[in-house]
Amino acid sequence: MPQKVQRVKGVNDILPVEAKQWQALERVVKHVMNSYAYGEIRPPIFEKTELFARGVGEDTDIVSKEMYSFSDMSKTALTLRPELTAGVVRSYIQNNLQQISPLQKLWYEGPMFRQERPQKGRYRQFWQFGAEAIGSPHPEQDAEMIALFYAILKELGIEKSVTLKINSVGDSESRAIYRNSLQEYLRPHLSSLSETSQQRFESNPLRILDSKAPNDKELVRDAPKIRECLNEASATHYAEVLKMLEAMDIPYVQDDLLVRGLDYYTHTIFEFTSDALGAQDAICGGGRYNDLVKELGGQDVPAIGWASGIERLLLVVEALQPMQTDSGLDLFLIVKSDEIRLPASKLINKWRSAGLKCDTDTLRRSMKAQMREANRQEARYVAILGEEELGQGVVQLKNFDSGEQEAVAFEAVVTKINKAVSS
Ligand code: AMP
């Protein structure tokens, strides 16, 4: 026997039963994105490695150890996208989207790839949907971005079980001031910091704030707060964002230790977490990235965005508020004898073209087995076709719930079912 091929560690098959949940979630996402006037963008799944090195940051976990990188036949260094902000910004610049409108509001959905240690809620191929607004530097855009994700949570009925954590890392001037004050605070304790934090002390000291090492955590608790180092413009921006969130009845918690893992953030950063999850409790993360477009070769255009992990969001939904998924079939056609398969095929094809959700048997099973299949697929009606019915141009239409049965002419079936389904 040839050996079975197993799927790669840390990736998932999404089977039809689960896919129904995905589709229900996707319907909500599309609906909300549409009401907030965000247009869908579908950038490629792989990009030049350079894009992520420059766009996400060499010093991040993603770029330094998690990327799926390879070179193609022409020896170009390529990477499966680990996130989509860099790709969206690359596309925005390359396609001159600012010429279409000075404010581009975009959303996306698709698989991302990171070589992390797999565990519940953390996979190597995982799906994100996200939104980016490129063009506005103003606090109302930050507030809208957050409101957009909150609206999705509300549609899903889980907003009360989720916490919005928010912080500001200010502009580059504020961050430079904070960097110094944080380094000064940490310097006497440098040798007791974890190895990673020691490495980050010079290159990216802010990341020490979200270190998971117990000793680092304790030290950092009394560290100076970035909020206290914001210059006037940054502090005003942040205060306005918070006021707008309050005006929109969006509860938040200020988290002084929130810095987020990516290098490109400026000003507002935020994360949504849920108690319904274990260690991997973040369902959405994002923030403002005013310098990224320029750093990737575009004009000096401010932007803000977020991304949410679909697998994790579905874990929360499943635990708290299961979704209404697609219901079963409208109709199942039961064919009494194999001699009439041809007219049966023609009939079901007609019904399908007319928009009925229907199925029939192609395994040439017994009547009883066909009936079982109709039941398994939760059909509301079965249509029974035999030689006799065929001669009269009718099917025996049976309501699966009530058991009522009547002969209905071929041409009348669609209207009758549609009427019953919509009532
Ligand atoms: P990030 O791009 O790291 O800010 O992540 C944004 C969101 O994507 C997180 O809040 C998670 O919901 C989700 N996410 C990130 N990494 C993974 C992963 N390895 N597996 C599953 N979901 C993930």
Short mmCIF file of C-alpha atoms and ligand atoms in Angstrom, two decimals:
data_model
loop_
_atom_site.label_atom_id
_atom_site.label_comp_id
_atom_site.label_asym_id
_atom_site.label_seq_id
_atom_site.Cartn_x
_atom_site.Cartn_y
_atom_site.Cartn_z
CA MET A 1 0.00 0.00 0.00
CA PRO A 2 1.40 3.44 -0.87
CA GLN A 3 1.87 5.59 2.24
CA LYS A 4 -0.70 8.29 2.93
CA VAL A 5 0.53 11.86 2.68
CA GLN A 6 -0.14 13.84 5.84
CA ARG A 7 -0.76 17.57 5.97
CA VAL A 8 2.04 19.88 7.08
CA LYS A 9 2.34 20.58 10.82
CA GLY A 10 0.44 23.65 12.00
CA VAL A 11 -1.88 23.96 9.01
CA ASN A 12 -5.58 23.06 8.88
CA ASP A 13 -8.11 21.54 6.51
CA ILE A 14 -11.32 23.50 6.65
CA LEU A 15 -13.96 20.89 5.99
CA PRO A 16 -17.49 21.60 4.68
CA VAL A 17 -19.18 21.68 8.11
CA GLU A 18 -16.66 24.24 9.39
CA ALA A 19 -16.68 26.09 6.08
CA LYS A 20 -20.34 26.94 6.77
CA GLN A 21 -19.19 28.82 9.89
CA TRP A 22 -16.50 30.56 7.86
CA GLN A 23 -19.02 31.61 5.24
CA ALA A 24 -21.39 32.97 7.90
CA LEU A 25 -18.52 35.02 9.36
CA GLU A 26 -17.44 36.20 5.92
CA ARG A 27 -20.98 37.40 5.21
CA VAL A 28 -20.87 39.54 8.36
CA VAL A 29 -17.43 40.92 7.49
CA LYS A 30 -18.44 41.80 3.92
CA HIS A 31 -21.65 43.42 5.08
CA VAL A 32 -19.93 45.61 7.68
CA MET A 33 -17.03 46.55 5.38
CA ASN A 34 -19.59 47.58 2.82
CA SER A 35 -21.51 49.77 5.28
CA TYR A 36 -18.28 51.52 6.28
CA ALA A 37 -17.44 52.09 2.57
CA TYR A 38 -14.26 49.97 2.50
CA GLY A 39 -13.38 48.42 -0.88
CA GLU A 40 -11.93 44.93 -1.15
CA ILE A 41 -8.31 44.45 -2.27
CA ARG A 42 -6.71 41.08 -3.11
CA PRO A 43 -2.92 41.36 -3.20
CA PRO A 44 -0.78 38.33 -4.09
CA ILE A 45 0.04 35.58 -1.62
CA PHE A 46 3.78 35.92 -2.13
CA GLU A 47 5.94 39.00 -2.46
CA LYS A 48 9.60 39.82 -2.66
CA THR A 49 11.24 39.07 0.70
CA GLU A 50 12.63 42.59 0.72
CA LEU A 51 9.10 43.98 1.15
CA PHE A 52 8.65 42.32 4.54
CA ALA A 53 12.24 42.94 5.65
CA ARG A 54 11.73 46.65 5.04
CA GLY A 55 8.01 46.90 5.74
CA VAL A 56 7.62 44.75 8.86
CA GLY A 57 11.14 45.27 10.25
CA GLU A 58 14.28 43.12 10.42
CA ASP A 59 14.14 43.09 14.20
CA THR A 60 10.64 41.64 14.51
CA ASP A 61 9.95 37.99 15.37
CA ILE A 62 8.13 37.61 12.06
CA VAL A 63 11.05 38.64 9.88
CA SER A 64 13.88 37.29 12.01
CA LYS A 65 12.52 33.77 12.48
CA GLU A 66 9.03 33.06 11.16
CA MET A 67 8.95 33.64 7.42
CA TYR A 68 8.46 30.99 4.76
CA SER A 69 11.05 32.20 2.29
CA PHE A 70 12.31 30.59 -0.89
CA SER A 71 13.90 31.57 -4.16
CA ASP A 72 12.26 30.92 -7.53
CA MET A 73 13.90 29.79 -10.76
CA SER A 74 15.32 33.24 -11.45
CA LYS A 75 16.80 33.29 -7.92
CA THR A 76 14.46 36.05 -6.73
CA ALA A 77 14.06 35.92 -2.95
CA LEU A 78 10.36 35.47 -2.25
CA THR A 79 8.25 35.04 0.89
CA LEU A 80 4.74 33.78 1.57
CA ARG A 81 3.04 36.79 3.13
CA PRO A 82 3.16 36.69 6.96
CA GLU A 83 0.73 39.65 7.12
CA LEU A 84 -0.91 41.95 4.61
CA THR A 85 -0.25 45.57 5.58
CA ALA A 86 3.08 45.63 3.75
CA GLY A 87 1.47 44.05 0.65
CA VAL A 88 -1.45 46.48 0.66
CA VAL A 89 0.92 49.44 0.98
CA ARG A 90 3.12 48.07 -1.82
CA SER A 91 0.04 47.74 -4.00
CA TYR A 92 -1.21 51.22 -3.04
CA ILE A 93 2.13 52.74 -4.11
CA GLN A 94 2.59 50.66 -7.25
CA ASN A 95 -0.95 51.27 -8.52
CA ASN A 96 -0.95 54.98 -7.64
CA LEU A 97 -4.15 54.56 -5.68
CA GLN A 98 -3.79 58.03 -4.17
CA GLN A 99 -4.57 59.41 -7.63
CA ILE A 100 -8.00 57.81 -7.53
CA SER A 101 -8.79 59.36 -4.16
CA PRO A 102 -6.67 60.95 -1.41
CA LEU A 103 -8.24 58.55 1.08
CA GLN A 104 -8.14 54.84 0.28
CA LYS A 105 -10.21 52.61 2.54
CA LEU A 106 -9.39 48.99 1.83
CA TRP A 107 -10.17 45.59 3.30
CA TYR A 108 -8.86 42.10 2.63
CA GLU A 109 -9.17 38.49 3.63
CA GLY A 110 -6.87 35.55 3.03
CA PRO A 111 -4.30 33.11 4.36
CA MET A 112 -1.06 34.25 6.04
CA PHE A 113 2.01 32.15 6.81
CA ARG A 114 4.28 32.22 9.84
CA GLN A 115 6.58 29.52 11.13
CA GLU A 116 5.46 29.79 14.77
CA ARG A 117 5.23 26.97 17.28
CA PRO A 118 1.76 25.51 16.64
CA GLN A 119 -0.77 25.39 19.49
CA LYS A 120 -4.49 26.02 19.91
CA GLY A 121 -5.26 29.30 18.12
CA ARG A 122 -1.76 29.55 16.65
CA TYR A 123 -1.11 28.01 13.26
CA ARG A 124 1.45 28.19 10.48
CA GLN A 125 -1.15 28.92 7.86
CA PHE A 126 -3.92 31.03 9.35
CA TRP A 127 -6.49 33.40 7.92
CA GLN A 128 -6.87 37.06 8.57
CA PHE A 129 -9.29 39.70 7.45
CA GLY A 130 -8.22 43.26 7.91
CA ALA A 131 -8.71 46.88 6.96
CA GLU A 132 -6.38 49.73 6.08
CA ALA A 133 -7.25 53.43 5.66
CA ILE A 134 -4.46 55.24 3.83
CA GLY A 135 -4.50 59.04 3.64
CA SER A 136 -5.94 60.55 6.81
CA PRO A 137 -3.78 61.61 9.79
CA HIS A 138 -6.79 62.60 11.89
CA PRO A 139 -8.14 61.01 15.08
CA GLU A 140 -11.58 60.41 13.56
CA GLN A 141 -9.95 57.94 11.20
CA ASP A 142 -8.43 56.06 14.15
CA ALA A 143 -11.82 55.99 15.84
CA GLU A 144 -13.54 54.80 12.66
CA MET A 145 -11.02 51.99 12.27
CA ILE A 146 -11.71 50.73 15.78
CA ALA A 147 -15.47 51.21 15.36
CA LEU A 148 -15.29 49.10 12.20
CA PHE A 149 -13.99 46.05 14.04
CA TYR A 150 -16.31 46.71 16.98
CA ALA A 151 -19.26 46.70 14.54
CA ILE A 152 -18.23 43.23 13.35
CA LEU A 153 -18.08 42.02 16.96
CA LYS A 154 -21.54 43.47 17.55
CA GLU A 155 -22.98 41.75 14.48
CA LEU A 156 -21.52 38.51 15.81
CA GLY A 157 -23.02 39.24 19.24
CA ILE A 158 -19.73 38.89 21.12
CA GLU A 159 -18.72 42.51 21.76
CA LYS A 160 -19.41 42.23 25.50
CA SER A 161 -16.95 39.36 25.90
CA VAL A 162 -14.07 41.17 24.27
CA THR A 163 -11.69 43.79 25.67
CA LEU A 164 -10.25 46.65 23.62
CA LYS A 165 -6.77 47.55 24.88
CA ILE A 166 -5.34 50.80 23.59
CA ASN A 167 -2.14 52.82 23.90
CA SER A 168 -0.20 55.43 21.99
CA VAL A 169 3.44 55.17 20.97
CA GLY A 170 3.35 58.76 19.70
CA ASP A 171 5.30 60.26 16.82
CA SER A 172 9.02 59.66 16.29
CA GLU A 173 9.99 62.61 18.51
CA SER A 174 7.94 61.25 21.42
CA ARG A 175 9.32 57.76 20.90
CA ALA A 176 12.91 59.05 20.94
CA ILE A 177 12.28 60.78 24.27
CA TYR A 178 10.63 57.66 25.68
CA ARG A 179 13.35 55.37 24.38
CA ASN A 180 15.95 57.34 26.34
CA SER A 181 13.93 57.41 29.50
CA LEU A 182 13.17 53.67 29.27
CA GLN A 183 16.84 52.83 28.64
CA GLU A 184 17.86 54.97 31.57
CA TYR A 185 15.40 53.13 33.81
CA LEU A 186 16.48 49.69 32.59
CA ARG A 187 20.25 50.25 32.37
CA PRO A 188 21.06 49.44 36.02
CA HIS A 189 19.15 46.14 35.61
CA LEU A 190 20.51 45.24 32.19
CA SER A 191 22.29 42.08 33.30
CA SER A 192 19.14 40.66 34.93
CA LEU A 193 17.01 41.08 31.80
CA SER A 194 16.28 38.04 29.63
CA GLU A 195 18.67 37.40 26.77
CA THR A 196 16.20 38.61 24.14
CA SER A 197 15.49 41.78 26.07
CA GLN A 198 19.23 42.42 26.46
CA GLN A 199 19.54 42.15 22.69
CA ARG A 200 16.64 44.53 22.23
CA PHE A 201 17.98 47.06 24.73
CA GLU A 202 19.75 48.97 21.96
CA SER A 203 17.89 47.92 18.84
CA ASN A 204 14.27 48.15 20.02
CA PRO A 205 13.89 48.78 23.77
CA LEU A 206 10.11 49.35 23.52
CA ARG A 207 9.66 45.67 22.76
CA ILE A 208 11.00 44.87 26.22
CA LEU A 209 7.64 46.12 27.51
CA ASP A 210 5.85 43.09 26.09
CA SER A 211 8.47 40.53 27.10
CA LYS A 212 6.95 37.34 28.54
CA ALA A 213 9.94 36.61 30.83
CA PRO A 214 8.74 36.86 34.49
CA ASN A 215 11.69 38.95 35.67
CA ASP A 216 11.37 41.37 32.73
CA LYS A 217 7.67 41.67 33.43
CA GLU A 218 8.28 42.65 37.01
CA LEU A 219 10.92 45.22 36.12
CA VAL A 220 8.80 46.73 33.43
CA ARG A 221 5.82 47.22 35.73
CA ASP A 222 7.42 50.29 37.30
CA ALA A 223 9.03 51.57 34.11
CA PRO A 224 8.20 55.10 32.92
CA LYS A 225 5.06 55.21 30.81
CA ILE A 226 5.14 56.18 27.17
CA ARG A 227 1.96 58.17 27.72
CA GLU A 228 3.96 60.53 29.93
CA CYS A 229 6.53 61.16 27.18
CA LEU A 230 4.13 62.07 24.38
CA ASN A 231 4.73 65.53 22.91
CA GLU A 232 1.79 67.89 22.66
CA ALA A 233 0.67 66.90 19.16
CA SER A 234 0.81 63.18 19.99
CA ALA A 235 -0.96 63.62 23.32
CA THR A 236 -3.72 65.68 21.70
CA HIS A 237 -4.21 63.11 18.94
CA TYR A 238 -4.48 60.29 21.47
CA ALA A 239 -6.88 62.21 23.73
CA GLU A 240 -9.14 62.96 20.74
CA VAL A 241 -9.24 59.30 19.74
CA LEU A 242 -10.28 58.29 23.25
CA LYS A 243 -12.99 60.98 23.35
CA MET A 244 -14.40 59.76 20.04
CA LEU A 245 -14.47 56.16 21.23
CA GLU A 246 -16.41 57.29 24.30
CA ALA A 247 -18.82 59.25 22.10
CA MET A 248 -19.40 56.07 20.07
CA ASP A 249 -19.94 53.96 23.21
CA ILE A 250 -16.94 51.78 22.56
CA PRO A 251 -15.43 50.70 25.89
CA TYR A 252 -11.64 50.56 26.14
CA VAL A 253 -8.86 49.92 28.63
CA GLN A 254 -5.63 51.91 28.44
CA ASP A 255 -2.70 49.50 28.49
CA ASP A 256 0.67 51.18 29.11
CA LEU A 257 2.56 48.00 28.26
CA LEU A 258 0.94 47.50 24.88
CA VAL A 259 3.57 48.05 22.18
CA ARG A 260 2.72 45.34 19.61
CA GLY A 261 5.27 43.28 17.78
CA LEU A 262 5.71 45.18 14.55
CA ASP A 263 8.10 48.03 13.97
CA TYR A 264 5.97 50.29 11.86
CA TYR A 265 3.51 51.66 14.39
CA THR A 266 3.11 55.34 15.31
CA HIS A 267 0.51 56.96 17.61
CA THR A 268 -2.56 54.80 18.31
CA ILE A 269 -2.07 51.06 18.75
CA PHE A 270 -4.73 48.62 19.91
CA GLU A 271 -5.59 45.01 20.43
CA PHE A 272 -8.86 43.18 21.06
CA THR A 273 -8.57 40.18 23.39
CA SER A 274 -11.06 37.58 24.58
CA ASP A 275 -11.28 35.60 27.83
CA ALA A 276 -12.89 32.76 25.90
CA LEU A 277 -9.45 31.88 24.50
CA GLY A 278 -6.40 30.43 26.21
CA ALA A 279 -2.86 31.79 25.91
CA GLN A 280 -3.45 33.04 22.38
CA ASP A 281 -6.14 35.52 23.38
CA ALA A 282 -5.68 38.30 20.79
CA ILE A 283 -8.38 38.32 18.14
CA CYS A 284 -7.42 41.58 16.45
CA GLY A 285 -4.47 43.93 16.47
CA GLY A 286 -3.60 47.12 14.71
CA GLY A 287 -2.52 50.70 14.82
CA ARG A 288 -1.40 53.78 12.98
CA TYR A 289 1.60 53.56 10.70
CA ASN A 290 2.29 57.08 9.46
CA ASP A 291 5.80 56.43 8.14
CA LEU A 292 5.37 53.12 6.32
CA VAL A 293 4.17 54.39 2.93
CA LYS A 294 7.17 56.74 2.73
CA GLU A 295 9.59 54.05 3.94
CA LEU A 296 8.38 51.75 1.17
CA GLY A 297 9.09 54.39 -1.48
CA GLY A 298 5.72 56.17 -1.63
CA GLN A 299 4.76 59.68 -0.68
CA ASP A 300 4.54 60.88 2.90
CA VAL A 301 1.02 59.53 3.50
CA PRO A 302 -0.35 58.58 6.95
CA ALA A 303 -2.30 55.37 7.46
CA ILE A 304 -3.94 53.12 10.02
CA GLY A 305 -5.16 49.52 9.97
CA TRP A 306 -5.88 46.28 11.81
CA ALA A 307 -6.00 42.56 11.18
CA SER A 308 -8.08 39.86 12.84
CA GLY A 309 -7.44 36.12 12.94
CA ILE A 310 -10.41 34.17 11.59
CA GLU A 311 -9.64 30.84 13.34
CA ARG A 312 -9.45 32.59 16.72
CA LEU A 313 -12.52 34.69 16.13
CA LEU A 314 -14.44 31.54 15.24
CA LEU A 315 -13.23 29.85 18.45
CA VAL A 316 -14.74 32.76 20.40
CA VAL A 317 -17.95 32.72 18.39
CA GLU A 318 -18.30 28.97 18.85
CA ALA A 319 -17.75 29.26 22.61
CA LEU A 320 -20.12 32.19 23.14
CA GLN A 321 -22.58 32.75 20.35
CA PRO A 322 -22.79 30.08 17.64
CA MET A 323 -23.80 31.52 14.29
CA GLN A 324 -26.78 30.79 12.14
CA THR A 325 -25.32 28.89 9.21
CA ASP A 326 -26.79 27.94 5.85
CA SER A 327 -29.80 25.67 6.15
CA GLY A 328 -30.31 22.39 4.25
CA LEU A 329 -31.64 21.66 0.77
CA ASP A 330 -34.92 22.96 -0.64
CA LEU A 331 -35.48 19.74 -2.51
CA PHE A 332 -34.05 16.26 -3.07
CA LEU A 333 -35.01 14.33 -6.20
CA ILE A 334 -35.49 10.63 -5.64
CA VAL A 335 -35.27 8.52 -8.79
CA LYS A 336 -37.13 5.21 -8.61
CA SER A 337 -35.39 3.36 -11.43
CA ASP A 338 -32.10 3.67 -13.28
CA GLU A 339 -33.82 3.61 -16.70
CA ILE A 340 -35.10 7.16 -16.17
CA ARG A 341 -31.77 8.72 -15.09
CA LEU A 342 -31.59 10.83 -18.24
CA PRO A 343 -34.92 12.70 -17.85
CA ALA A 344 -34.15 12.93 -14.11
CA SER A 345 -30.82 14.64 -14.83
CA LYS A 346 -32.54 17.05 -17.18
CA LEU A 347 -35.17 17.85 -14.59
CA ILE A 348 -32.79 18.57 -11.72
CA ASN A 349 -30.58 20.64 -13.98
CA LYS A 350 -33.61 22.81 -14.83
CA TRP A 351 -34.50 23.26 -11.16
CA ARG A 352 -30.93 24.19 -10.29
CA SER A 353 -30.80 26.76 -13.12
CA ALA A 354 -33.99 28.24 -11.70
CA GLY A 355 -32.13 28.76 -8.40
CA LEU A 356 -33.49 25.94 -6.26
CA LYS A 357 -31.01 24.44 -3.83
CA CYS A 358 -31.45 20.80 -4.72
CA ASP A 359 -29.65 17.52 -5.07
CA THR A 360 -30.18 14.00 -6.36
CA ASP A 361 -28.42 10.67 -6.13
CA THR A 362 -25.62 9.73 -8.52
CA LEU A 363 -24.69 6.49 -6.78
CA ARG A 364 -27.77 4.67 -8.11
CA ARG A 365 -28.79 3.78 -4.58
CA SER A 366 -32.06 2.18 -3.44
CA MET A 367 -35.13 4.33 -2.73
CA LYS A 368 -34.58 3.84 0.99
CA ALA A 369 -30.94 4.95 0.80
CA GLN A 370 -31.94 7.96 -1.30
CA MET A 371 -34.52 8.88 1.33
CA ARG A 372 -31.82 8.65 4.01
CA GLU A 373 -29.57 10.92 1.96
CA ALA A 374 -32.37 13.49 1.60
CA ASN A 375 -32.77 13.39 5.35
CA ARG A 376 -29.02 13.76 5.96
CA GLN A 377 -28.97 16.83 3.74
CA GLU A 378 -31.94 18.28 5.65
CA ALA A 379 -34.12 18.59 2.54
CA ARG A 380 -37.44 20.37 3.10
CA TYR A 381 -39.05 18.48 0.24
CA VAL A 382 -38.43 15.28 -1.70
CA ALA A 383 -39.61 14.87 -5.28
CA ILE A 384 -40.17 11.25 -6.29
CA LEU A 385 -39.90 10.35 -9.96
CA GLY A 386 -40.79 6.93 -11.41
CA GLU A 387 -41.82 5.63 -14.85
CA GLU A 388 -45.45 6.38 -14.10
CA GLU A 389 -44.84 9.97 -12.95
CA LEU A 390 -42.61 10.56 -15.95
CA GLY A 391 -45.43 9.49 -18.29
CA GLN A 392 -47.76 12.02 -16.64
CA GLY A 393 -45.18 14.82 -16.45
CA VAL A 394 -45.39 15.04 -12.64
CA VAL A 395 -43.38 14.27 -9.51
CA GLN A 396 -44.73 13.17 -6.14
CA LEU A 397 -43.79 16.12 -3.97
CA LYS A 398 -43.49 15.25 -0.31
CA ASN A 399 -43.02 17.70 2.54
CA PHE A 400 -40.43 16.08 4.76
CA ASP A 401 -41.73 17.71 7.95
CA SER A 402 -45.49 17.22 7.59
CA GLY A 403 -45.38 14.08 5.47
CA GLU A 404 -47.99 15.59 3.10
CA GLN A 405 -47.64 14.38 -0.46
CA GLU A 406 -49.20 15.47 -3.79
CA ALA A 407 -48.55 15.12 -7.51
CA VAL A 408 -47.12 18.34 -8.95
CA ALA A 409 -46.48 19.06 -12.65
CA PHE A 410 -42.77 19.47 -13.61
CA GLU A 411 -43.29 23.15 -14.52
CA ALA A 412 -45.05 23.96 -11.25
CA VAL A 413 -42.36 22.60 -8.90
CA VAL A 414 -40.11 25.68 -8.79
CA THR A 415 -42.94 28.11 -8.03
CA LYS A 416 -44.40 25.81 -5.41
CA ILE A 417 -41.08 25.30 -3.58
CA ASN A 418 -40.14 28.96 -3.76
CA LYS A 419 -43.48 29.88 -2.25
CA ALA A 420 -43.06 27.36 0.56
CA VAL A 421 -39.43 28.37 1.26
CA SER A 422 -40.21 32.08 1.45
CA SER A 423 -43.30 31.65 3.67
P1 AMP B 1 -0.65 40.36 14.04
O1 AMP B 1 -0.55 40.48 12.54
O2 AMP B 1 0.45 39.55 14.63
O3 AMP B 1 -0.91 41.66 14.70
O4 AMP B 1 -1.94 39.47 14.30
C1 AMP B 1 -3.25 39.93 14.10
C2 AMP B 1 -4.21 38.85 14.48
O5 AMP B 1 -3.99 37.69 13.66
C3 AMP B 1 -4.03 38.31 15.89
O6 AMP B 1 -4.76 39.10 16.79
C4 AMP B 1 -4.57 36.92 15.78
O7 AMP B 1 -5.98 36.95 15.89
C5 AMP B 1 -4.19 36.51 14.39
N1 AMP B 1 -2.95 35.69 14.37
C6 AMP B 1 -1.67 36.12 14.38
N2 AMP B 1 -0.80 35.08 14.30
C7 AMP B 1 -1.55 33.96 14.24
C8 AMP B 1 -1.25 32.56 14.14
N3 AMP B 1 0.00 32.11 14.06
N4 AMP B 1 -2.29 31.68 14.10
C9 AMP B 1 -3.56 32.12 14.17
N5 AMP B 1 -3.91 33.42 14.25
C10 AMP B 1 -2.93 34.34 14.29
#
